[in-house]
XYZ file of C-alpha atoms in Angstrom:
508
model
C 0.000 0.000 0.000
C 2.854 2.361 0.798
C 4.225 1.949 -2.738
C 0.822 2.710 -4.209
C 0.533 5.874 -2.128
C 3.991 7.013 -3.215
C 3.147 6.432 -6.867
C -0.152 8.298 -6.444
C 1.630 11.253 -4.872
C 4.104 11.366 -7.747
C 1.263 11.403 -10.259
C -0.512 14.104 -8.258
C 2.610 16.283 -8.340
C 2.915 15.871 -12.115
C 5.414 13.007 -12.088
C 8.255 15.515 -12.184
C 10.484 13.225 -10.094
C 10.304 10.583 -12.800
C 11.407 13.130 -15.358
C 8.289 12.952 -17.506
C 6.088 15.925 -18.453
C 2.995 16.271 -16.230
C -0.325 15.118 -17.676
C -2.033 18.213 -16.297
C -0.182 20.611 -18.618
C -0.103 20.924 -22.446
C 2.881 19.245 -24.079
C 5.480 21.715 -25.316
C 5.310 21.858 -29.108
C 2.216 19.665 -29.068
C 0.180 21.901 -31.369
C 2.703 21.515 -34.181
C 2.684 17.735 -33.781
C -1.121 17.651 -33.822
C -1.290 19.773 -36.976
C 1.250 17.532 -38.702
C -0.729 14.414 -37.800
C -3.966 16.056 -38.940
C -2.497 16.926 -42.313
C -1.326 13.344 -42.814
C -4.600 11.736 -41.732
C -7.101 14.166 -43.242
C -5.398 14.866 -46.560
C -4.429 11.431 -47.840
C -4.255 11.533 -51.619
C -6.106 8.741 -53.427
C -4.725 7.921 -56.873
C -7.042 6.256 -59.401
C -6.226 4.657 -62.766
C -8.733 2.931 -65.062
C -7.380 0.106 -67.208
C -8.700 -0.747 -70.715
C -10.708 -3.642 -69.245
C -12.705 -1.252 -67.073
C -10.893 -2.290 -63.897
C -10.134 0.689 -61.672
C -6.948 0.692 -59.591
C -6.897 2.962 -56.528
C -4.157 3.446 -53.937
C -3.644 5.500 -50.793
C -0.525 6.030 -48.695
C -0.035 4.197 -45.405
C 2.939 4.151 -43.059
C 4.494 0.945 -41.741
C 5.730 -2.262 -43.312
C 2.350 -3.900 -43.935
C -0.165 -3.253 -46.680
C -3.673 -4.337 -47.644
C -4.679 -5.144 -51.203
C -8.252 -5.925 -52.046
C -11.006 -5.898 -54.603
C -14.375 -4.242 -54.047
C -16.881 -5.813 -56.410
C -20.440 -4.992 -57.415
C -22.093 -8.218 -56.336
C -24.526 -9.301 -53.667
C -28.105 -10.339 -53.134
C -29.443 -7.250 -54.919
C -28.154 -8.688 -58.214
C -29.999 -12.006 -57.869
C -32.980 -10.836 -59.936
C -32.488 -13.484 -62.626
C -30.967 -16.106 -60.327
C -31.962 -18.308 -57.425
C -32.076 -16.363 -54.175
C -29.129 -17.225 -51.941
C -26.458 -17.720 -54.589
C -24.262 -14.943 -53.235
C -24.499 -16.464 -49.746
C -23.007 -19.653 -51.203
C -20.240 -17.736 -53.002
C -19.382 -16.001 -49.729
C -18.723 -19.390 -48.141
C -16.592 -20.528 -51.103
C -14.373 -17.407 -51.075
C -10.635 -18.133 -51.412
C -11.285 -21.765 -52.264
C -9.745 -23.894 -54.995
C -8.601 -22.213 -58.229
C -6.729 -23.251 -61.356
C -3.348 -22.585 -59.767
C -4.246 -23.340 -56.139
C -5.874 -26.732 -55.665
C -6.996 -25.939 -52.112
C -7.314 -22.989 -49.754
C -4.356 -24.458 -47.862
C -2.174 -23.880 -50.927
C -3.225 -20.221 -50.914
C -2.170 -19.976 -47.275
C 1.223 -21.551 -48.117
C 1.733 -19.141 -51.024
C 1.080 -16.109 -48.796
C 3.045 -17.368 -45.813
C 6.498 -16.052 -46.917
C 4.952 -12.582 -47.162
C 3.167 -12.693 -43.814
C -0.083 -12.772 -45.741
C -3.638 -13.518 -44.677
C -6.940 -13.196 -46.498
C -10.567 -12.443 -45.723
C -13.788 -11.611 -47.525
C -16.899 -9.689 -46.559
C -20.166 -9.815 -48.467
C -22.950 -7.260 -48.291
C -26.208 -6.681 -50.122
C -24.579 -4.627 -52.859
C -20.818 -5.282 -52.760
C -18.261 -7.893 -51.803
C -14.785 -7.094 -50.467
C -11.918 -9.566 -50.973
C -8.772 -8.574 -49.072
C -5.208 -9.833 -48.674
C -2.973 -8.240 -46.024
C 0.777 -8.814 -46.206
C 4.210 -7.206 -46.069
C 4.753 -4.549 -48.722
C 7.107 -6.759 -50.705
C 4.256 -9.240 -51.283
C 2.197 -7.027 -53.633
C 2.590 -9.272 -56.671
C 1.655 -12.491 -54.858
C -1.307 -10.854 -53.115
C -2.604 -9.566 -56.445
C -2.139 -13.015 -57.989
C -4.166 -14.659 -55.206
C -6.960 -12.118 -55.667
C -7.001 -12.638 -59.449
C -7.151 -16.411 -59.031
C -9.998 -16.149 -56.538
C -12.033 -13.705 -58.593
C -11.562 -15.149 -62.087
C -10.336 -18.737 -61.854
C -12.261 -20.323 -58.980
C -13.138 -23.952 -59.768
C -16.162 -24.077 -57.423
C -15.813 -27.812 -56.925
C -18.807 -30.003 -56.010
C -17.158 -30.663 -52.638
C -16.936 -26.934 -51.909
C -20.582 -26.459 -52.858
C -21.657 -29.145 -50.405
C -19.421 -27.692 -47.683
C -21.023 -24.294 -48.276
C -24.478 -25.866 -48.103
C -23.654 -27.441 -44.763
C -22.141 -24.221 -43.433
C -25.241 -22.199 -44.361
C -27.535 -24.830 -42.841
C -25.574 -24.604 -39.592
C -25.714 -20.808 -39.731
C -29.502 -20.862 -40.131
C -29.815 -23.221 -37.169
C -27.668 -21.042 -34.926
C -30.013 -18.078 -35.413
C -32.444 -19.864 -33.089
C -29.754 -20.141 -30.426
C -28.936 -16.460 -29.994
C -30.986 -13.565 -28.649
C -29.703 -11.154 -31.302
C -31.811 -11.647 -34.433
C -30.422 -8.593 -36.258
C -29.654 -10.380 -39.579
C -33.197 -11.737 -39.844
C -34.851 -8.473 -38.765
C -32.725 -6.530 -41.268
C -33.842 -8.893 -44.022
C -37.509 -8.446 -43.093
C -37.467 -4.635 -43.123
C -35.593 -4.606 -46.443
C -38.084 -7.052 -47.929
C -40.882 -4.739 -46.797
C -39.167 -1.564 -48.055
C -38.092 -2.859 -51.475
C -40.724 -5.477 -52.195
C -39.393 -8.079 -54.646
C -36.638 -5.900 -56.079
C -32.871 -5.315 -55.683
C -31.859 -4.632 -52.064
C -35.149 -6.133 -50.932
C -33.861 -9.620 -51.727
C -32.757 -11.497 -48.625
C -29.057 -11.546 -47.943
C -29.494 -14.838 -46.092
C -30.166 -17.856 -48.278
C -33.849 -18.898 -47.911
C -34.294 -22.336 -46.411
C -36.339 -23.407 -49.465
C -33.371 -22.723 -51.761
C -30.738 -24.329 -49.575
C -31.039 -27.719 -51.281
C -32.104 -26.322 -54.677
C -28.981 -24.302 -55.529
C -26.565 -26.260 -57.727
C -22.986 -25.841 -58.846
C -24.151 -24.761 -62.316
C -26.202 -21.946 -60.708
C -23.098 -20.699 -58.921
C -20.859 -20.950 -62.002
C -23.368 -19.056 -64.140
C -23.589 -16.198 -61.633
C -19.813 -16.192 -61.037
C -18.873 -15.941 -64.707
C -21.409 -13.198 -65.463
C -20.785 -10.966 -62.437
C -17.100 -11.404 -61.590
C -15.713 -9.246 -64.411
C -13.118 -6.406 -64.296
C -15.528 -3.601 -65.185
C -17.466 -4.258 -61.953
C -14.354 -4.070 -59.750
C -11.969 -1.680 -58.044
C -8.540 -3.002 -57.080
C -7.462 -1.068 -53.979
C -4.056 -0.863 -52.358
C -3.487 0.716 -48.943
C 0.205 1.267 -48.292
C 1.129 0.256 -51.851
C 2.971 2.186 -54.551
C 0.431 3.067 -57.228
C 2.594 2.153 -60.214
C 3.511 -1.189 -58.625
C -0.144 -2.109 -58.140
C -1.051 -1.085 -61.697
C 1.795 -3.268 -62.981
C 0.615 -6.199 -60.828
C -2.930 -5.760 -62.114
C -1.738 -5.814 -65.730
C 0.262 -8.955 -65.005
C -2.314 -11.027 -63.121
C -5.788 -9.718 -63.978
C -7.400 -10.802 -67.260
C -7.029 -8.570 -70.300
C -10.541 -9.424 -71.509
C -13.269 -7.000 -70.485
C -16.089 -9.526 -70.138
C -19.719 -8.859 -70.940
C -21.784 -7.366 -68.117
C -25.052 -9.325 -68.282
C -26.201 -8.669 -64.726
C -29.451 -6.926 -63.886
C -28.801 -3.226 -63.261
C -32.288 -2.265 -62.067
C -32.578 0.728 -59.762
C -33.815 0.103 -56.245
C -37.517 0.951 -55.970
C -38.865 1.845 -52.529
C -42.355 0.440 -52.049
C -43.016 0.391 -48.318
C -45.096 -2.351 -46.756
C -44.757 -5.073 -44.167
C -42.965 -8.371 -43.716
C -44.015 -10.284 -40.595
C -42.334 -13.614 -39.856
C -44.127 -15.436 -37.072
C -42.109 -17.711 -34.817
C -43.611 -18.369 -31.397
C -41.397 -21.337 -30.611
C -39.525 -21.219 -27.324
C -35.768 -20.622 -27.596
C -33.583 -23.623 -26.756
C -32.094 -23.933 -23.295
C -28.323 -23.570 -23.631
C -26.407 -23.719 -20.400
C -27.796 -22.706 -17.002
C -29.634 -19.590 -18.286
C -32.480 -19.609 -20.802
C -32.452 -17.246 -23.779
C -35.134 -14.545 -23.557
C -38.289 -14.910 -25.640
C -38.480 -11.709 -27.684
C -40.496 -9.847 -30.277
C -38.312 -8.000 -32.804
C -39.631 -5.028 -34.799
C -37.927 -2.677 -37.250
C -39.594 0.355 -38.826
C -37.971 2.159 -41.732
C -38.432 4.996 -44.206
C -36.549 5.891 -47.413
C -33.353 7.875 -46.855
C -30.624 8.674 -49.400
C -27.958 6.986 -51.470
C -24.325 7.496 -50.507
C -23.919 9.892 -53.444
C -26.847 12.101 -52.423
C -26.194 15.539 -50.947
C -28.232 14.596 -47.862
C -26.158 11.481 -47.143
C -24.009 13.108 -44.429
C -27.104 14.590 -42.783
C -28.595 11.108 -42.428
C -25.304 9.922 -40.918
C -25.481 12.683 -38.298
C -29.127 11.819 -37.584
C -28.172 8.153 -37.221
C -25.450 9.050 -34.704
C -27.773 11.378 -32.794
C -30.391 8.617 -32.409
C -27.787 5.922 -31.651
C -28.989 3.207 -29.305
C -27.929 -0.356 -28.664
C -28.698 -3.102 -26.162
C -30.118 -2.738 -22.673
C -26.689 -3.767 -21.385
C -23.513 -2.321 -22.863
C -20.127 -3.579 -21.751
C -17.293 -1.117 -21.517
C -18.873 1.694 -19.523
C -19.160 5.334 -20.663
C -18.358 6.356 -24.214
C -20.487 3.624 -25.795
C -23.245 5.895 -27.107
C -25.029 6.114 -23.758
C -26.003 9.750 -24.372
C -27.793 9.120 -27.646
C -31.550 9.612 -27.822
C -32.488 5.952 -27.907
C -30.560 5.393 -24.695
C -31.829 8.486 -22.910
C -35.447 8.396 -24.095
C -36.011 4.654 -24.521
C -33.588 2.220 -22.893
C -33.165 4.309 -19.742
C -36.927 4.748 -19.342
C -38.486 1.425 -20.224
C -36.999 -1.547 -18.438
C -38.892 -3.969 -20.681
C -37.021 -2.800 -23.806
C -34.312 -5.329 -24.611
C -32.745 -3.210 -27.381
C -33.341 -0.072 -29.452
C -31.093 0.891 -32.341
C -31.154 3.349 -35.243
C -29.386 2.379 -38.451
C -29.111 4.056 -41.848
C -28.681 1.397 -44.541
C -27.082 3.099 -47.545
C -26.648 1.877 -51.117
C -25.539 3.254 -54.468
C -29.017 4.338 -55.526
C -31.156 4.193 -52.398
C -31.236 3.955 -48.630
C -33.496 3.146 -45.705
C -33.362 4.690 -42.233
C -34.582 2.269 -39.581
C -35.244 2.180 -35.864
C -35.356 -1.351 -34.493
C -36.274 -2.648 -31.086
C -37.031 -5.817 -29.182
C -38.969 -6.682 -26.064
C -40.894 -9.490 -24.421
C -43.899 -10.428 -26.603
C -46.337 -9.075 -23.986
C -44.963 -5.579 -24.704
C -45.217 -5.887 -28.491
C -47.819 -3.125 -28.762
C -45.822 -0.833 -26.482
C -42.638 -1.565 -28.442
C -44.160 -0.401 -31.719
C -45.625 2.672 -30.026
C -42.194 3.681 -28.713
C -40.613 3.331 -32.168
C -43.356 5.429 -33.793
C -42.989 8.150 -31.147
C -39.242 8.345 -31.805
C -39.784 8.891 -35.526
C -42.376 11.599 -34.858
C -40.092 13.275 -32.332
C -37.276 13.357 -34.922
C -39.457 15.357 -37.320
C -41.320 17.684 -34.949
C -39.335 17.843 -31.713
C -36.583 20.274 -30.836
C -32.979 19.263 -31.442
C -30.798 20.707 -28.719
C -27.432 22.229 -29.575
C -25.538 20.006 -27.149
C -26.967 16.752 -28.548
C -26.324 17.800 -32.150
C -22.800 18.929 -31.305
C -22.163 15.651 -29.482
C -23.479 13.643 -32.457
C -21.281 15.535 -34.929
C -18.216 15.159 -32.730
C -18.901 11.459 -32.250
C -19.410 10.907 -35.979
C -16.165 12.697 -36.876
C -14.339 10.727 -34.208
C -15.745 7.440 -35.515
C -14.837 8.360 -39.098
C -11.236 9.220 -38.240
C -10.732 6.243 -35.926
C -12.063 3.864 -38.562
C -9.559 5.227 -41.053
C -6.777 4.071 -38.742
C -7.543 0.505 -39.874
C -6.168 -0.467 -43.263
C -8.988 -2.798 -44.228
C -11.688 -0.274 -43.335
C -9.903 2.381 -45.368
C -9.616 -0.106 -48.225
C -13.379 -0.719 -48.222
C -14.081 3.016 -48.022
C -11.834 3.766 -50.995
C -13.292 0.895 -53.011
C -16.925 1.782 -52.372
C -16.443 5.456 -53.248
C -14.403 4.827 -56.390
C -16.795 2.080 -57.502
C -19.787 4.414 -57.176
C -18.350 7.791 -58.172
C -14.918 7.203 -59.726
C -13.216 9.261 -57.011
C -12.982 9.540 -53.239
C -13.925 12.347 -50.880
C -11.210 13.086 -48.343
C -11.713 12.930 -44.597
C -11.247 16.716 -44.485
C -14.143 17.210 -46.893
C -16.381 14.787 -44.997
C -15.604 16.424 -41.638
C -16.490 19.833 -43.095
C -19.788 18.453 -44.375
C -20.544 16.965 -40.949
C -19.794 20.254 -39.200
C -22.137 22.129 -41.555
C -25.226 20.095 -40.570
C -27.871 22.143 -38.718
C -30.925 21.194 -36.606
C -33.159 22.376 -39.455
C -31.420 19.933 -41.813
C -32.236 16.998 -39.540
C -35.836 18.074 -39.039
C -36.270 18.528 -42.804
C -34.977 15.084 -43.779
C -36.966 13.508 -40.935
C -40.172 15.148 -42.139
C -39.434 14.121 -45.734
C -38.959 10.514 -44.639
C -42.354 10.411 -42.948
C -44.098 11.491 -46.154
C -43.557 7.962 -47.518
C -45.336 4.784 -46.489
C -43.557 3.056 -43.588
C -41.742 -0.240 -43.948
C -42.291 -2.633 -41.061
C -40.320 -5.816 -40.506
C -41.064 -8.067 -37.550
C -39.880 -11.450 -36.340
C -40.738 -13.710 -33.414
C -43.894 -13.972 -31.340
C -46.054 -11.272 -32.943
C -49.361 -11.841 -31.143
C -49.385 -8.436 -29.498
C -48.046 -6.124 -32.211
C -50.438 -3.873 -34.164
C -51.299 -4.500 -37.791
C -49.556 -2.662 -40.587
C -52.707 -0.605 -41.195
C -52.790 0.457 -37.537
C -49.142 1.516 -37.738
C -49.762 3.562 -40.890
C -52.728 5.288 -39.201
C -50.601 6.169 -36.174
C -47.968 7.825 -38.360
C -50.700 9.992 -39.926
C -51.704 11.358 -36.521
C -49.819 14.373 -35.195
C -49.070 12.673 -31.879
C -48.220 9.308 -33.458
C -50.522 7.342 -31.180
C -51.830 3.868 -31.857
C -55.563 3.543 -31.320
C -57.777 0.565 -30.680
C -56.167 -1.070 -27.667
C -55.386 -0.204 -24.066
C -51.619 0.068 -23.850
C -49.610 -0.278 -20.653
C -47.220 2.250 -22.144
C -49.968 4.816 -22.654
C -51.499 4.191 -19.226
C -48.229 5.309 -17.654
C -48.991 8.877 -18.642
C -47.180 9.048 -21.961
C -50.404 9.417 -23.929
C -50.941 12.860 -25.410
C -54.048 14.478 -26.791
C -55.831 12.319 -29.353
C -56.049 13.663 -32.848
């Protein structure tokens, strides 16, 4: 204890005895260091070259001895219009499998090992990201592995069956976890974009699990995995070196783009998936029985001038689970924490999310509760949307949201693979990339009136409602639409425990 007290006293006196500068005073020359770091982080130059095949090559500087090389590709469930639903889920499982030059994924690992390389892939509704991280002297091999994976995959019958088994296991595990976010996200998208583009389920439907064949996968692979739909991105790679590697390893043939390029059409509507089965008992504690609801309205594409405003609104609403590990700094001052999770003990989760795509978007607020509070749950979500459009936005909460969003943006750009995806998505959609400086300026320019305007514009459309679980006590879609048309956003027709607690306003 004596040693602890001595150390505490040293810290209290500024640690001058140790010879280090005190933490209570600004560091001498610190402003110059901060400005230098800002200029390096905020003003990274992104170089872009388009090859004759239509492949775009983009690079950005990065310090250190490691680099990340990846391909961002226009593929995903939104392009399954003329194909069996779930094909892209299968291709996700087969990523970095056997190719013409690598008989197994183990051979790919062995080829990358001398360069400290590792690979990963991420698949979304509208894009897929294939990434290899390695030492900077492994650029050529990393590019070769990517080219083999994207153009020369064999998609063997064994790999197809392994993917089928993996997806079946994944579908089964959904019933064993309380978080049903992937399913709820699918339902609200299906409601918002009924039977078109981003409304197609990202998760392979159970009915198609046994129906999808190797020939289905090969047909989709050969028609969608073409250079003109790709951006080859290098983070921490010399631009000329990556262009040379692309010319060496990527095919010189353009390839015909036969994929469906339909624009996303917002329809609004509902998608209710009833499942009143009890969750399995795993371990000493049972999983909670929950009702999951997500309500959404059309927002903007990531090229729209209102895109940044929706990002600020998303951050301001925030939310999360009823329990958040890690203490302060986890979004606990966002509206959905302050006005929902901190007030209603029966709310298991409440979360705002802005799903953004190349030509569309949907802003959602999702929540979950015990089925007996299903009606109350929907009422809370409706009230939050109405409050966004008509309620006052305080300066301190807007300023906090903008600061948090800028902080998140800059911290994310400290990770090579996140920066790689950001570069690839922007270049794929617009042919260029906005710098962090430009984005931070756009964030800072957002006003309360901007957020109220986009919120009011959202509510002019028909709502999209996705729900999953025991839905006995949630209102009908028609009742939800009627509530949104009322000034106070109240549901009528039933006695609600939520309303009886004094939250009910004047009926309209």
